[in-house]
Amino acid sequence: MEPFDIRGVRVVPGALDPAAQAAILDDLRAVAAAAPLFHPETRRGRRMSVAMTSAGRVGWVSDRRGYRYEPRHPSGRPWPPIPDRLMALWSAHAGTPVPPDTCLVNHYGQGARMGLHQDRDEADLDQPVLSLSLGDEALFRVGNVAPGAPTESVWLRSGDVAVLAGAARLVHHGVDRVRHGSSRLLSGGGRINVTMRVALAPGERAS
């Protein structure tokens, strides 16, 4: 399939072939070995259904103190570096010379979902967000920047890339459900979503 837009979000179907997907999966296993997956909590103390970890200079965390980027995993360990293959994917599809400084790794088990939200915790909202889907198919829902707007949905498959940039950088988006067992990439099923971002302000990036 050719690349297409859904409410301004650029989707590149099959950006990675099966061999490239398997290679990145090995990279992500190494990331998770250095910074184990955990289930963040919301401000209200609700445990998220998605397990996550990060790589890069900072990683995304959430607890009763709120959503934020931190330089260390909740265990106190520093986050591992972003794998080279993912940096190359960013260079190929993000459309910016600024490299990502954070890479979120979300694991969706059976029944996991992600409600509509905006990615707005980053210091530089002019930089894009690049999302890579691995494993089971996910029903990706996209709205507008304003909350409560009509939404559209598309199934994302393993190897697909989506880029939120420009006017679509702050659109509300989420994952309504995962079609468990639709891919053989992950033993036992499940989906991994890799999201690369520029979280730090220009002055922080230069330090």
mmCIF file of C-alpha atoms in Angstrom:
data_model
loop_
_atom_site.group_PDB
_atom_site.id
_atom_site.type_symbol
_atom_site.label_atom_id
_atom_site.label_comp_id
_atom_site.label_asym_id
_atom_site.label_seq_id
_atom_site.Cartn_x
_atom_site.Cartn_y
_atom_site.Cartn_z
ATOM 1 C CA MET A 1 0.000 0.000 0.000
ATOM 2 C CA GLU A 2 1.006 3.595 -0.610
ATOM 3 C CA PRO A 3 1.410 6.045 2.287
ATOM 4 C CA PHE A 4 -1.795 7.864 3.247
ATOM 5 C CA ASP A 5 -3.053 10.453 5.725
ATOM 6 C CA ILE A 6 -5.741 10.049 8.368
ATOM 7 C CA ARG A 7 -6.738 13.421 9.815
ATOM 8 C CA GLY A 8 -3.271 14.712 9.002
ATOM 9 C CA VAL A 9 -1.383 11.772 10.536
ATOM 10 C CA ARG A 10 0.918 10.231 7.924
ATOM 11 C CA VAL A 11 0.751 6.416 7.798
ATOM 12 C CA VAL A 12 3.393 4.397 5.941
ATOM 13 C CA PRO A 13 2.139 0.805 5.616
ATOM 14 C CA GLY A 14 4.827 -1.867 5.629
ATOM 15 C CA ALA A 15 7.681 0.547 6.290
ATOM 16 C CA LEU A 16 9.631 -2.411 7.721
ATOM 17 C CA ASP A 17 9.707 -5.896 6.213
ATOM 18 C CA PRO A 18 9.495 -8.987 8.471
ATOM 19 C CA ALA A 19 13.286 -9.377 8.769
ATOM 20 C CA ALA A 20 13.701 -5.742 9.834
ATOM 21 C CA GLN A 21 10.845 -6.114 12.323
ATOM 22 C CA ALA A 22 12.510 -9.158 13.885
ATOM 23 C CA ALA A 23 15.836 -7.326 14.140
ATOM 24 C CA ILE A 24 14.242 -4.365 15.922
ATOM 25 C CA LEU A 25 12.377 -6.743 18.222
ATOM 26 C CA ASP A 26 15.752 -8.146 19.297
ATOM 27 C CA ASP A 27 16.934 -4.568 19.953
ATOM 28 C CA LEU A 28 13.865 -3.931 22.103
ATOM 29 C CA ARG A 29 14.471 -7.091 24.130
ATOM 30 C CA ALA A 30 17.884 -5.641 24.994
ATOM 31 C CA VAL A 31 16.251 -2.333 25.978
ATOM 32 C CA ALA A 32 13.786 -4.165 28.251
ATOM 33 C CA ALA A 33 16.616 -6.169 29.821
ATOM 34 C CA ALA A 34 18.356 -2.925 30.816
ATOM 35 C CA ALA A 35 15.142 -1.069 31.728
ATOM 36 C CA PRO A 36 12.369 -3.580 32.567
ATOM 37 C CA LEU A 37 8.783 -3.005 31.503
ATOM 38 C CA PHE A 38 6.485 -1.536 34.161
ATOM 39 C CA HIS A 39 2.819 -0.486 34.418
ATOM 40 C CA PRO A 40 2.593 3.269 35.113
ATOM 41 C CA GLU A 41 -0.161 4.735 37.252
ATOM 42 C CA THR A 42 -2.371 7.721 36.489
ATOM 43 C CA ARG A 43 -2.616 10.689 38.846
ATOM 44 C CA ARG A 44 -5.636 8.982 40.402
ATOM 45 C CA GLY A 45 -3.653 5.836 41.141
ATOM 46 C CA ARG A 46 -5.145 3.740 38.352
ATOM 47 C CA ARG A 47 -2.744 1.179 36.898
ATOM 48 C CA MET A 48 -2.468 1.423 33.108
ATOM 49 C CA SER A 49 -3.220 -1.704 31.060
ATOM 50 C CA VAL A 50 -0.206 -1.043 28.827
ATOM 51 C CA ALA A 51 3.257 -1.978 30.120
ATOM 52 C CA MET A 52 6.069 0.319 29.048
ATOM 53 C CA THR A 53 9.701 1.283 29.216
ATOM 54 C CA SER A 54 11.929 3.786 27.415
ATOM 55 C CA ALA A 55 15.304 4.373 25.820
ATOM 56 C CA GLY A 56 17.215 7.594 25.256
ATOM 57 C CA ARG A 57 18.327 10.531 27.381
ATOM 58 C CA VAL A 58 14.960 10.662 29.130
ATOM 59 C CA GLY A 59 12.011 8.304 29.513
ATOM 60 C CA TRP A 60 8.300 8.813 30.052
ATOM 61 C CA VAL A 61 6.864 7.952 33.446
ATOM 62 C CA SER A 62 3.557 8.462 35.207
ATOM 63 C CA ASP A 63 2.472 8.152 38.816
ATOM 64 C CA ARG A 64 0.423 10.137 41.325
ATOM 65 C CA ARG A 65 2.757 13.097 40.711
ATOM 66 C CA GLY A 66 1.650 13.215 37.084
ATOM 67 C CA TYR A 67 2.974 12.564 33.585
ATOM 68 C CA ARG A 68 6.563 13.615 32.903
ATOM 69 C CA TYR A 69 9.954 12.733 31.464
ATOM 70 C CA GLU A 70 12.679 11.535 33.812
ATOM 71 C CA PRO A 71 16.385 10.788 33.222
ATOM 72 C CA ARG A 72 16.138 7.403 34.985
ATOM 73 C CA HIS A 73 13.963 4.298 35.024
ATOM 74 C CA PRO A 74 11.806 3.909 38.183
ATOM 75 C CA SER A 75 14.432 1.413 39.422
ATOM 76 C CA GLY A 76 16.983 4.238 39.443
ATOM 77 C CA ARG A 77 18.921 2.910 36.454
ATOM 78 C CA PRO A 78 19.674 5.200 33.510
ATOM 79 C CA TRP A 79 17.693 4.484 30.357
ATOM 80 C CA PRO A 80 19.601 2.572 27.664
ATOM 81 C CA PRO A 81 20.428 4.346 24.382
ATOM 82 C CA ILE A 82 17.979 4.327 21.485
ATOM 83 C CA PRO A 83 18.947 1.437 19.164
ATOM 84 C CA ASP A 84 20.676 2.406 15.918
ATOM 85 C CA ARG A 85 18.016 0.738 13.752
ATOM 86 C CA LEU A 86 15.342 2.910 15.313
ATOM 87 C CA MET A 87 17.468 6.030 14.829
ATOM 88 C CA ALA A 88 17.720 5.097 11.141
ATOM 89 C CA LEU A 89 13.931 4.715 10.960
ATOM 90 C CA TRP A 90 13.534 8.216 12.395
ATOM 91 C CA SER A 91 15.971 9.618 9.826
ATOM 92 C CA ALA A 92 14.020 7.955 7.016
ATOM 93 C CA HIS A 93 10.505 9.044 8.023
ATOM 94 C CA ALA A 94 10.409 11.840 10.636
ATOM 95 C CA GLY A 95 11.230 14.681 8.256
ATOM 96 C CA THR A 96 13.453 16.600 10.677
ATOM 97 C CA PRO A 97 17.235 16.822 11.183
ATOM 98 C CA VAL A 98 16.745 16.883 14.963
ATOM 99 C CA PRO A 99 17.323 13.380 16.410
ATOM 100 C CA PRO A 100 14.949 11.912 18.999
ATOM 101 C CA ASP A 101 16.071 11.943 22.620
ATOM 102 C CA THR A 102 13.426 9.559 23.914
ATOM 103 C CA CYS A 103 11.884 6.320 22.680
ATOM 104 C CA LEU A 104 8.820 4.903 24.438
ATOM 105 C CA VAL A 105 8.197 1.165 24.182
ATOM 106 C CA ASN A 106 4.601 0.149 24.940
ATOM 107 C CA HIS A 107 3.524 -3.484 25.199
ATOM 108 C CA TYR A 108 -0.154 -4.268 24.641
ATOM 109 C CA GLY A 109 -1.182 -7.643 26.000
ATOM 110 C CA GLN A 110 -4.608 -9.163 25.447
ATOM 111 C CA GLY A 111 -7.298 -6.624 26.340
ATOM 112 C CA ALA A 112 -4.919 -3.659 26.639
ATOM 113 C CA ARG A 113 -5.886 -0.330 25.083
ATOM 114 C CA MET A 114 -4.931 3.346 25.146
ATOM 115 C CA GLY A 115 -7.574 6.049 25.490
ATOM 116 C CA LEU A 116 -7.660 9.189 23.365
ATOM 117 C CA HIS A 117 -4.878 11.548 24.398
ATOM 118 C CA GLN A 118 -2.440 14.158 23.102
ATOM 119 C CA ASP A 119 1.346 13.867 23.130
ATOM 120 C CA ARG A 120 2.088 17.241 24.678
ATOM 121 C CA ASP A 121 4.559 16.594 27.510
ATOM 122 C CA GLU A 122 7.507 17.445 25.242
ATOM 123 C CA ALA A 123 9.306 20.803 25.454
ATOM 124 C CA ASP A 124 9.488 21.269 21.662
ATOM 125 C CA LEU A 125 6.086 20.654 20.077
ATOM 126 C CA ASP A 126 7.387 21.681 16.641
ATOM 127 C CA GLN A 127 9.174 18.330 16.386
ATOM 128 C CA PRO A 128 7.259 15.253 15.161
ATOM 129 C CA VAL A 129 6.260 12.042 16.896
ATOM 130 C CA LEU A 130 7.072 8.816 15.032
ATOM 131 C CA SER A 131 5.230 5.620 15.927
ATOM 132 C CA LEU A 132 6.157 2.082 14.839
ATOM 133 C CA SER A 133 3.746 -0.855 15.216
ATOM 134 C CA LEU A 134 5.081 -4.368 15.804
ATOM 135 C CA GLY A 135 3.094 -7.559 16.310
ATOM 136 C CA ASP A 136 -0.689 -7.775 16.472
ATOM 137 C CA GLU A 137 -2.898 -5.388 14.530
ATOM 138 C CA ALA A 138 -4.270 -2.385 16.428
ATOM 139 C CA LEU A 139 -7.304 -0.208 15.766
ATOM 140 C CA PHE A 140 -5.795 3.282 15.802
ATOM 141 C CA ARG A 141 -8.261 6.130 16.355
ATOM 142 C CA VAL A 142 -7.496 9.735 15.411
ATOM 143 C CA GLY A 143 -9.467 12.883 16.237
ATOM 144 C CA ASN A 144 -8.591 16.568 16.038
ATOM 145 C CA VAL A 145 -6.572 18.913 18.213
ATOM 146 C CA ALA A 146 -9.769 20.036 19.949
ATOM 147 C CA PRO A 147 -11.263 17.423 22.299
ATOM 148 C CA GLY A 148 -14.609 15.861 21.487
ATOM 149 C CA ALA A 149 -14.218 16.172 17.706
ATOM 150 C CA PRO A 150 -15.282 13.383 15.332
ATOM 151 C CA THR A 151 -12.748 10.584 14.940
ATOM 152 C CA GLU A 152 -11.603 8.164 12.249
ATOM 153 C CA SER A 153 -9.965 4.768 12.734
ATOM 154 C CA VAL A 154 -7.540 2.591 10.792
ATOM 155 C CA TRP A 155 -5.997 -0.814 11.483
ATOM 156 C CA LEU A 156 -2.216 -0.567 11.956
ATOM 157 C CA ARG A 157 -0.268 -3.718 11.132
ATOM 158 C CA SER A 158 3.181 -4.941 12.070
ATOM 159 C CA GLY A 159 5.836 -2.840 10.345
ATOM 160 C CA ASP A 160 3.598 0.211 9.817
ATOM 161 C CA VAL A 161 4.866 3.677 10.715
ATOM 162 C CA ALA A 162 2.713 6.681 11.659
ATOM 163 C CA VAL A 163 4.033 10.250 11.926
ATOM 164 C CA LEU A 164 2.295 13.042 13.835
ATOM 165 C CA ALA A 165 3.725 16.316 12.577
ATOM 166 C CA GLY A 166 2.772 19.855 11.640
ATOM 167 C CA ALA A 167 -0.921 20.593 12.160
ATOM 168 C CA ALA A 168 -1.443 16.965 13.269
ATOM 169 C CA ARG A 169 1.254 17.022 15.945
ATOM 170 C CA LEU A 170 -1.268 17.521 18.765
ATOM 171 C CA VAL A 171 -4.255 15.569 17.481
ATOM 172 C CA HIS A 172 -6.015 13.301 19.958
ATOM 173 C CA HIS A 173 -5.304 9.658 19.221
ATOM 174 C CA GLY A 174 -5.505 6.269 20.875
ATOM 175 C CA VAL A 175 -5.789 2.510 20.440
ATOM 176 C CA ASP A 176 -9.292 1.096 20.882
ATOM 177 C CA ARG A 177 -8.345 -2.555 20.682
ATOM 178 C CA VAL A 178 -5.740 -5.048 19.540
ATOM 179 C CA ARG A 179 -6.587 -8.018 17.330
ATOM 180 C CA HIS A 180 -4.900 -10.650 19.478
ATOM 181 C CA GLY A 181 -3.073 -13.379 17.548
ATOM 182 C CA SER A 182 -3.169 -11.540 14.202
ATOM 183 C CA SER A 183 0.641 -11.580 13.939
ATOM 184 C CA ARG A 184 3.267 -14.246 14.553
ATOM 185 C CA LEU A 185 6.043 -11.759 15.378
ATOM 186 C CA LEU A 186 5.596 -12.034 19.151
ATOM 187 C CA SER A 187 5.439 -15.461 20.723
ATOM 188 C CA GLY A 188 2.030 -15.746 22.355
ATOM 189 C CA GLY A 189 0.694 -12.654 20.603
ATOM 190 C CA GLY A 190 0.608 -9.030 21.660
ATOM 191 C CA ARG A 191 1.568 -5.689 20.189
ATOM 192 C CA ILE A 192 4.540 -3.416 20.718
ATOM 193 C CA ASN A 193 4.283 0.265 19.887
ATOM 194 C CA VAL A 194 7.549 2.189 19.640
ATOM 195 C CA THR A 195 7.179 5.972 19.827
ATOM 196 C CA MET A 196 10.138 8.275 19.228
ATOM 197 C CA ARG A 197 10.020 11.930 20.199
ATOM 198 C CA VAL A 198 12.104 15.030 20.884
ATOM 199 C CA ALA A 199 11.310 15.665 24.544
ATOM 200 C CA LEU A 200 13.993 18.160 25.584
ATOM 201 C CA ALA A 201 14.200 21.865 24.786
ATOM 202 C CA PRO A 202 16.982 23.015 22.407
ATOM 203 C CA GLY A 203 19.160 24.234 25.281
ATOM 204 C CA GLU A 204 18.831 20.925 27.116
ATOM 205 C CA ARG A 205 19.573 18.933 23.951
ATOM 206 C CA ALA A 206 22.863 20.788 23.505
ATOM 207 C CA SER A 207 24.054 20.061 27.059
#
